[in-house]
C-alpha positions as YAML, in Angstrom:
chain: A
units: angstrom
residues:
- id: 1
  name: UNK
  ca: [7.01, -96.33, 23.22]
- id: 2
  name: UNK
  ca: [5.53, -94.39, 20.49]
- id: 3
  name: UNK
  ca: [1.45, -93.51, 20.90]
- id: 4
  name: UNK
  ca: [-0.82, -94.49, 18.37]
- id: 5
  name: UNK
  ca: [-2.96, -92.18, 17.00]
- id: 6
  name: UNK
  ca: [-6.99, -92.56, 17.98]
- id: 7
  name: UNK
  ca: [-9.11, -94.04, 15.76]
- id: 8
  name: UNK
  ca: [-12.23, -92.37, 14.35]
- id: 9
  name: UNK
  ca: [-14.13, -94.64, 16.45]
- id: 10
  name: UNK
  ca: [-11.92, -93.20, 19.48]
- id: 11
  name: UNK
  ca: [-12.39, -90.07, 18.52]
- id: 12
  name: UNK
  ca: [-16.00, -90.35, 18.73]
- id: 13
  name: UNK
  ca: [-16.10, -91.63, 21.58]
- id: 14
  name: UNK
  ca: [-13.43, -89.03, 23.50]
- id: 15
  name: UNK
  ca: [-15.66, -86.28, 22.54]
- id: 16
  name: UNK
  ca: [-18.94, -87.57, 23.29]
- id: 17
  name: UNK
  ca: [-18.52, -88.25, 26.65]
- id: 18
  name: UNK
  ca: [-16.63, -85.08, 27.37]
- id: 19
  name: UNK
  ca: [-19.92, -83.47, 25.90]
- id: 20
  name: UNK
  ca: [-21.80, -85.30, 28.44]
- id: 21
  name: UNK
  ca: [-19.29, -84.32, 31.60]
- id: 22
  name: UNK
  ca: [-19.42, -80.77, 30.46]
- id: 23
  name: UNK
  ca: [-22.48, -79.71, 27.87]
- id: 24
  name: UNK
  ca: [-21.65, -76.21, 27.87]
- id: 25
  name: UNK
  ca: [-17.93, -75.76, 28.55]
- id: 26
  name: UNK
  ca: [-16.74, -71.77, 29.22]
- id: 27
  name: UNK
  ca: [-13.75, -70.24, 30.09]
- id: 28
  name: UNK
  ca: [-12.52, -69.51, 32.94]
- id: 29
  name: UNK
  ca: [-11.23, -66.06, 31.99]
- id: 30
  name: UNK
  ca: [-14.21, -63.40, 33.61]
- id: 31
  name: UNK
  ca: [-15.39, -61.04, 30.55]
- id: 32
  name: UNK
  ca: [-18.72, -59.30, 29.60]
- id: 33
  name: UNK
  ca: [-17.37, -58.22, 25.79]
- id: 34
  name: UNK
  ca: [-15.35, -59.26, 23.15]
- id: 35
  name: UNK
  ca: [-12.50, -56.43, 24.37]
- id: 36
  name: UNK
  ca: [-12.70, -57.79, 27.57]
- id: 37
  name: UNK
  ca: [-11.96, -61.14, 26.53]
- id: 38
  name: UNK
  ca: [-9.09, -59.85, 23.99]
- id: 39
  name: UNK
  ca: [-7.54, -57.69, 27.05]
- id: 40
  name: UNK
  ca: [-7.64, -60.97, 29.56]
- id: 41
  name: UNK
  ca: [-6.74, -63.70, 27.04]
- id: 42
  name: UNK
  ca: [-3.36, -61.49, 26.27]
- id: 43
  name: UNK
  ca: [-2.68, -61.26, 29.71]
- id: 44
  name: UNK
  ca: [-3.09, -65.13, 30.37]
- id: 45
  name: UNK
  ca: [-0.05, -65.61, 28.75]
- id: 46
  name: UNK
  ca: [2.80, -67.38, 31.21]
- id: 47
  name: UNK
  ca: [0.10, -67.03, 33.79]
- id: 48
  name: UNK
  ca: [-3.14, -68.61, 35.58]
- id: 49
  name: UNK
  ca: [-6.58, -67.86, 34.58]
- id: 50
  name: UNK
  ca: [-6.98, -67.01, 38.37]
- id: 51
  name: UNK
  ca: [-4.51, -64.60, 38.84]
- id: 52
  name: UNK
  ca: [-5.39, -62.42, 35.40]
- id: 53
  name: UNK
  ca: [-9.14, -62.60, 36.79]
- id: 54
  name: UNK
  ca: [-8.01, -61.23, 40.09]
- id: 55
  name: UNK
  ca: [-6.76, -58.48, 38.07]
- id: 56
  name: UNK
  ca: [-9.12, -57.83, 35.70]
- id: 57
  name: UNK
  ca: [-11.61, -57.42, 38.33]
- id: 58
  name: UNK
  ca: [-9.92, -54.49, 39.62]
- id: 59
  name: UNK
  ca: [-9.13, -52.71, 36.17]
- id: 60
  name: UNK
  ca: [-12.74, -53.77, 34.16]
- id: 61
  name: UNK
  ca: [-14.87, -51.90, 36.33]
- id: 62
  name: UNK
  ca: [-12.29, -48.86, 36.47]
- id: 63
  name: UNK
  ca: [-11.82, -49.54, 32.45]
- id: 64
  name: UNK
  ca: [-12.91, -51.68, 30.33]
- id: 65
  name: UNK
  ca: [-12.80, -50.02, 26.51]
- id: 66
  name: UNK
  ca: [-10.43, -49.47, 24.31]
- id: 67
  name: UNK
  ca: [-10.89, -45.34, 24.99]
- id: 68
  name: UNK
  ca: [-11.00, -45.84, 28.78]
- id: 69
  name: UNK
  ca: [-7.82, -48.60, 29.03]
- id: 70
  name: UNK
  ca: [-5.94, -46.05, 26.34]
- id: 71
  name: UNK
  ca: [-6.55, -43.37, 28.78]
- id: 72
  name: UNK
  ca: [-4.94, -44.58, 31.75]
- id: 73
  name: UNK
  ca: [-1.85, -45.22, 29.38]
- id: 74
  name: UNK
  ca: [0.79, -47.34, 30.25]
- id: 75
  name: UNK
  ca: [1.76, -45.71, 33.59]
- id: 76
  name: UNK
  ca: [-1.86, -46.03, 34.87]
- id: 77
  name: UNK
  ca: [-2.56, -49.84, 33.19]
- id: 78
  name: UNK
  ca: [0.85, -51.14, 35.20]
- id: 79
  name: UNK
  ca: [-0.41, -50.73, 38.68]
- id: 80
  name: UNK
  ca: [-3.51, -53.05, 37.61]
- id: 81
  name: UNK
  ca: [-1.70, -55.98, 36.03]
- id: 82
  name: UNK
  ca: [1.47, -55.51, 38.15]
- id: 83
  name: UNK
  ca: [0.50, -59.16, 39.36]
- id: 84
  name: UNK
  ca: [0.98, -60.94, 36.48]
- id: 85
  name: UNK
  ca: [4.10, -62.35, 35.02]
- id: 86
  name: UNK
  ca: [5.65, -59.97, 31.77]
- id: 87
  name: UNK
  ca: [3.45, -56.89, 33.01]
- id: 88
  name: UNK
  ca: [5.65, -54.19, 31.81]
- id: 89
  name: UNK
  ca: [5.17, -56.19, 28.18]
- id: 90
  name: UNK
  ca: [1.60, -56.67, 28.37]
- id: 91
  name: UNK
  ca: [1.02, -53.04, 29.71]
- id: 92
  name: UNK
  ca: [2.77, -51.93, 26.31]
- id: 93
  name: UNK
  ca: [1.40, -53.99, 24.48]
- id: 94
  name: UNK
  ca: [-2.43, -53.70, 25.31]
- id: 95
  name: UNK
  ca: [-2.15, -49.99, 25.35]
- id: 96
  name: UNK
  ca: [-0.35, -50.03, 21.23]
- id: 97
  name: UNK
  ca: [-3.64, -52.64, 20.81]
- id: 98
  name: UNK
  ca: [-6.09, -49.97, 22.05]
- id: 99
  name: UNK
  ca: [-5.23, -47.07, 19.89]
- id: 100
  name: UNK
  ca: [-4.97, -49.53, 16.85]
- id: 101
  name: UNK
  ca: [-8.47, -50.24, 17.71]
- id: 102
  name: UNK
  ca: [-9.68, -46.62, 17.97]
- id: 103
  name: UNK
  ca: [-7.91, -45.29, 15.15]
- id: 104
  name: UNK
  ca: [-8.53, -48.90, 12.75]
- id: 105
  name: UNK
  ca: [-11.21, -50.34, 13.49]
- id: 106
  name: UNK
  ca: [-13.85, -48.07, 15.44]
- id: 107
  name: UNK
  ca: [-13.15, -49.47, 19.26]
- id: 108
  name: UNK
  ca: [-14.22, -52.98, 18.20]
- id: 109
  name: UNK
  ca: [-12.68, -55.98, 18.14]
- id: 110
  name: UNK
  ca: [-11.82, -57.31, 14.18]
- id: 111
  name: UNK
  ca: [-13.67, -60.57, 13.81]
- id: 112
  name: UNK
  ca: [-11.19, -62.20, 11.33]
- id: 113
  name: UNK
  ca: [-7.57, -63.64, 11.99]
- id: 114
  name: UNK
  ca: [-5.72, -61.15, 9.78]
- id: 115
  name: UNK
  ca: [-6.80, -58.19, 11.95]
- id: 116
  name: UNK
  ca: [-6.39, -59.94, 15.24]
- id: 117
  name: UNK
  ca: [-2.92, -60.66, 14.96]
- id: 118
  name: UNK
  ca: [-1.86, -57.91, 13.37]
- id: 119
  name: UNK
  ca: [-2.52, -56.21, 16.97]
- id: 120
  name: UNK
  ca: [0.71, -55.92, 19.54]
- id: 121
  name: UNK
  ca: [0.95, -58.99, 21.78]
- id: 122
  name: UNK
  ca: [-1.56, -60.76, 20.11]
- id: 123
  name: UNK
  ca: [-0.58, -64.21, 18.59]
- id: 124
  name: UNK
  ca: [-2.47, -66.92, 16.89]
- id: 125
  name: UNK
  ca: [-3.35, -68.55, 20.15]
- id: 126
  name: UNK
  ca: [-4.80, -65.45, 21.37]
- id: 127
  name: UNK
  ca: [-7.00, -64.84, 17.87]
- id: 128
  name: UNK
  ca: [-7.98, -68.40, 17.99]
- id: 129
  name: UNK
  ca: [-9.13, -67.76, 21.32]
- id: 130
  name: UNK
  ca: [-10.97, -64.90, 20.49]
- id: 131
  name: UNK
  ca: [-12.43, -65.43, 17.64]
- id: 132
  name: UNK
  ca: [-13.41, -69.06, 19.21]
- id: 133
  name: UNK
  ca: [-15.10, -67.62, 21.95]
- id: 134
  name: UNK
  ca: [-16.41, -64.47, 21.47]
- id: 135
  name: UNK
  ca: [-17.44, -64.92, 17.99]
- id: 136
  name: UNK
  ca: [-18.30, -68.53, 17.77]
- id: 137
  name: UNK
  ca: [-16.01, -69.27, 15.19]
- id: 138
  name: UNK
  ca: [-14.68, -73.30, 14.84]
- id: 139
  name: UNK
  ca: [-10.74, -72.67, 16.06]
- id: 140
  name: UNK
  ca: [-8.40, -74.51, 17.67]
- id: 141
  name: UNK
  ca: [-6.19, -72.38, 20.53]
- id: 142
  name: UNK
  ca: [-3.31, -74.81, 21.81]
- id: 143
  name: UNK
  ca: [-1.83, -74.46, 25.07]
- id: 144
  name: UNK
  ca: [0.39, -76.51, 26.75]
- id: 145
  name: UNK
  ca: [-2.49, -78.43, 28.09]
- id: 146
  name: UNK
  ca: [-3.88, -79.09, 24.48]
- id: 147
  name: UNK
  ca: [-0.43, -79.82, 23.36]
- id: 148
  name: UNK
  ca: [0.39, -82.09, 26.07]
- id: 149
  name: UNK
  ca: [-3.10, -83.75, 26.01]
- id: 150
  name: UNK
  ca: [-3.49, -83.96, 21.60]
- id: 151
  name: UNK
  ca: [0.53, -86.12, 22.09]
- id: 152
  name: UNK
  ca: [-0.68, -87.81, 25.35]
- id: 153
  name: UNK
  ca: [-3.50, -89.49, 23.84]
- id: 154
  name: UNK
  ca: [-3.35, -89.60, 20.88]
- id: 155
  name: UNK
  ca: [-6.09, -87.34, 19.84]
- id: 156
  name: UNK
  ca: [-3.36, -85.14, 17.72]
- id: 157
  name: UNK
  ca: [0.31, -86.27, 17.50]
- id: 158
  name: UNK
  ca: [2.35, -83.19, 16.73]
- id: 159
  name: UNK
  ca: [5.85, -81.67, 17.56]
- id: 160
  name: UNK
  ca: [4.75, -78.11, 18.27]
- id: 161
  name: UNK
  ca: [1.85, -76.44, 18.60]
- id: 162
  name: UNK
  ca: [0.71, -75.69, 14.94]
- id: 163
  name: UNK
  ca: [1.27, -79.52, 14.03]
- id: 164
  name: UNK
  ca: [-1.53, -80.26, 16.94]
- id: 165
  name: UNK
  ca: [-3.97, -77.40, 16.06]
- id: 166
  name: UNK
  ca: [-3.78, -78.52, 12.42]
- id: 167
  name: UNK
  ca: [-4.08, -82.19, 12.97]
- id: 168
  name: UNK
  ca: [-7.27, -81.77, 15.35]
- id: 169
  name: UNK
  ca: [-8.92, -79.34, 13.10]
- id: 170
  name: UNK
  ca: [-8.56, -82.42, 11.04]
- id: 171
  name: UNK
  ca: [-9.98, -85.47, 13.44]
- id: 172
  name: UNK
  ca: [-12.61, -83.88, 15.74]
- id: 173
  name: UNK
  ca: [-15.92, -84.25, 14.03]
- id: 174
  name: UNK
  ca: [-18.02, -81.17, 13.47]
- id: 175
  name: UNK
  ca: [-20.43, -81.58, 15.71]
- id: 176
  name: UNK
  ca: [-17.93, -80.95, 18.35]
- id: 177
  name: UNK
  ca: [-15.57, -78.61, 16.73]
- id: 178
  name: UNK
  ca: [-17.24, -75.23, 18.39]
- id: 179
  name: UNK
  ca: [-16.86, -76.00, 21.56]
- id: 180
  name: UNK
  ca: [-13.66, -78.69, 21.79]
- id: 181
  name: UNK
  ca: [-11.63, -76.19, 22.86]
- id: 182
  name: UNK
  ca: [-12.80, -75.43, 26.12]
- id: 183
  name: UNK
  ca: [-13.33, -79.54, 26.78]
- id: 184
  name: UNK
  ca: [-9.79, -80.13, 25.95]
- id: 185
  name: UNK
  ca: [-8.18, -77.39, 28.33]
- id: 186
  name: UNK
  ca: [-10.58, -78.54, 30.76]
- id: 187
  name: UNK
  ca: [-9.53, -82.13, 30.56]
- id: 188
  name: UNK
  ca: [-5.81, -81.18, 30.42]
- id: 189
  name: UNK
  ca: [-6.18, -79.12, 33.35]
- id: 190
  name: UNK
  ca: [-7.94, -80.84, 35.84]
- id: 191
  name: UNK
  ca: [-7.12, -84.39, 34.49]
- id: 192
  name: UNK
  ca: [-4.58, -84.76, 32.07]
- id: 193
  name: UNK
  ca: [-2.13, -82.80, 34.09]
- id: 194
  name: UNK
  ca: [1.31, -83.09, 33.49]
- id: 195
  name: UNK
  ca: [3.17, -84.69, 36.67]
- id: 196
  name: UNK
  ca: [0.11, -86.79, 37.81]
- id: 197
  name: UNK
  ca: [-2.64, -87.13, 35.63]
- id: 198
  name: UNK
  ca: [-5.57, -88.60, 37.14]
- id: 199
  name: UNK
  ca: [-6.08, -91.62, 34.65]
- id: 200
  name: UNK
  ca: [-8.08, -93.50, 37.57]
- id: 201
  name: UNK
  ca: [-10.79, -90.84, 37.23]
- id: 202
  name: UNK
  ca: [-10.46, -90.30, 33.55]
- id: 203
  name: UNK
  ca: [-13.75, -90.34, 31.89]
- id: 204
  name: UNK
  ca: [-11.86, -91.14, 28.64]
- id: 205
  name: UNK
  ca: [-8.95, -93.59, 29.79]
- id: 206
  name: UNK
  ca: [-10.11, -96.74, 27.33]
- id: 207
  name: UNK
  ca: [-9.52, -94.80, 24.19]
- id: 208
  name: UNK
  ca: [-6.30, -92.76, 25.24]
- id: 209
  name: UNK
  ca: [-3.19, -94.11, 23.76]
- id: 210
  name: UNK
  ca: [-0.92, -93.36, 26.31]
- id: 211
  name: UNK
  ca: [0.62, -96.19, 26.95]
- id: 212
  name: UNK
  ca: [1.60, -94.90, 30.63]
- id: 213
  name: UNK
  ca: [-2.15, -94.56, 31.74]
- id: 214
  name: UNK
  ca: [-2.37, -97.94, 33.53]
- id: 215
  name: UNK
  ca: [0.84, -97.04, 36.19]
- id: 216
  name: UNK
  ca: [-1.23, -94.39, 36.68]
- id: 217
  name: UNK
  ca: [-4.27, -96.35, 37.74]
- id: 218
  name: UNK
  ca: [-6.22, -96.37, 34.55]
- id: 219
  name: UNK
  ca: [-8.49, -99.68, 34.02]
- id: 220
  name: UNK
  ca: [-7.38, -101.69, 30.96]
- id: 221
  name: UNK
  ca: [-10.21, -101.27, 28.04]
- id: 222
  name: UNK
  ca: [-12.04, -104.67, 27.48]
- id: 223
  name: UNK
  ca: [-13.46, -103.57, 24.11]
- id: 224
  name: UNK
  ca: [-11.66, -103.28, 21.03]
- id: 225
  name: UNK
  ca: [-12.28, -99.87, 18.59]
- id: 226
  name: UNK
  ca: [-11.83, -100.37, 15.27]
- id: 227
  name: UNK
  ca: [-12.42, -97.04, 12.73]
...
């Protein structure tokens, strides 16, 4: 069975009261800097925001600039990240990043899309993340929990990822757009999970669409949303 999409009404609704279980979502990445943010977000890719903080809390105090991470080059990055899944990659990568920074753009981190991605390793989920959370700017990073959560529910209907980023920069309201992000990776993570989502618990179950949600113990809505 196909899922409807959410009403404006819905909408409303889904985000309010994710507001209220979480006023002032973060991520769960550890950083102190915009760099530090860029370096852990690339190497959260295929991997858990546990085991790239577990890392990064052995490299950041050892280096945590583009000068000081450029310095240990490749060689000396490796044994830090060797933990993480595509290390060898991501060791390359970051280290091509670093001097682009140096030489480009005076060891900071560019504050627009266009600069951000033109760095190694860095994709538009990683500059929406960035420039999301480090610079307070309204974009949409989709994961596979935002993915799985936008088609899930409703919220954003889309068959890959730039379909759902484009369709909930469209429906959330803008009083929620900053910090949406965070809500809906939190949500997808630790309720909308894939195998067994916890629809009994879900904060949010009378508006989702999913049409699944009741086998999985969600209580069936007695009031009727209109738009």
């Amino acid at each position: 069975m196909a899922v409807k999409n959410m009403s404006k009404k819905q909408i409303e609704i889904f985000f309010q009261r994710l507001q209220q279980q979480r006023p002032h979502p973060q991520t769960e990445l550890n950083f102190s800097s915009p760099f530090e943010l860029l370096v852990a977000v690339a190497l959260s890719a295929q991997a858990t925001d546990v085991s790239v903080n577990k890392a990064t809390d052995k490299l950041f105090p050892v280096a945590n600039t583009p000068e000081t991470i450029y310095a240990l080059g490749v060689d000396g990055l490796k044994p830090y990240i060797r933990t993480i899944g595509l290390y060898n990659s991501k060791a390359e990568n970051i280290i091509k990043a670093c001097k682009i920074l140096i030489e480009q753009h005076h060891s900071q981190v560019p504050d627009n899309r266009k600069d951000l991605e033109a760095l190694p390793g860095v994709g538009r989920k990683t500059a929406n993340v960035v420039l999301n959370t480090a610079f307070g700017q309204p974009t949409m990073a989709v994961d596979t929990h935002i993915f799985r959560l936008g088609n899930r529910t409703g919220l954003a209907v889309g068959k890959n990822v730039l379909e759902v980023e484009q369709r909930l920069l469209k429906v959330i309201p803008k009083a929620y757009m900053l910090d949406a992000h965070h809500w809906l990776i939190l949500h997808g993570r630790y309720c909308c999970t894939a195998r067994k989502p916890k629809c009994d618990q879900c904060i949010v179950a009378d508006v989702c669409q999913w049409p699944d949600r009741f086998e999985f113990g969600a209580t069936r809505p007695t009031t009727k949303f209109k738009n």
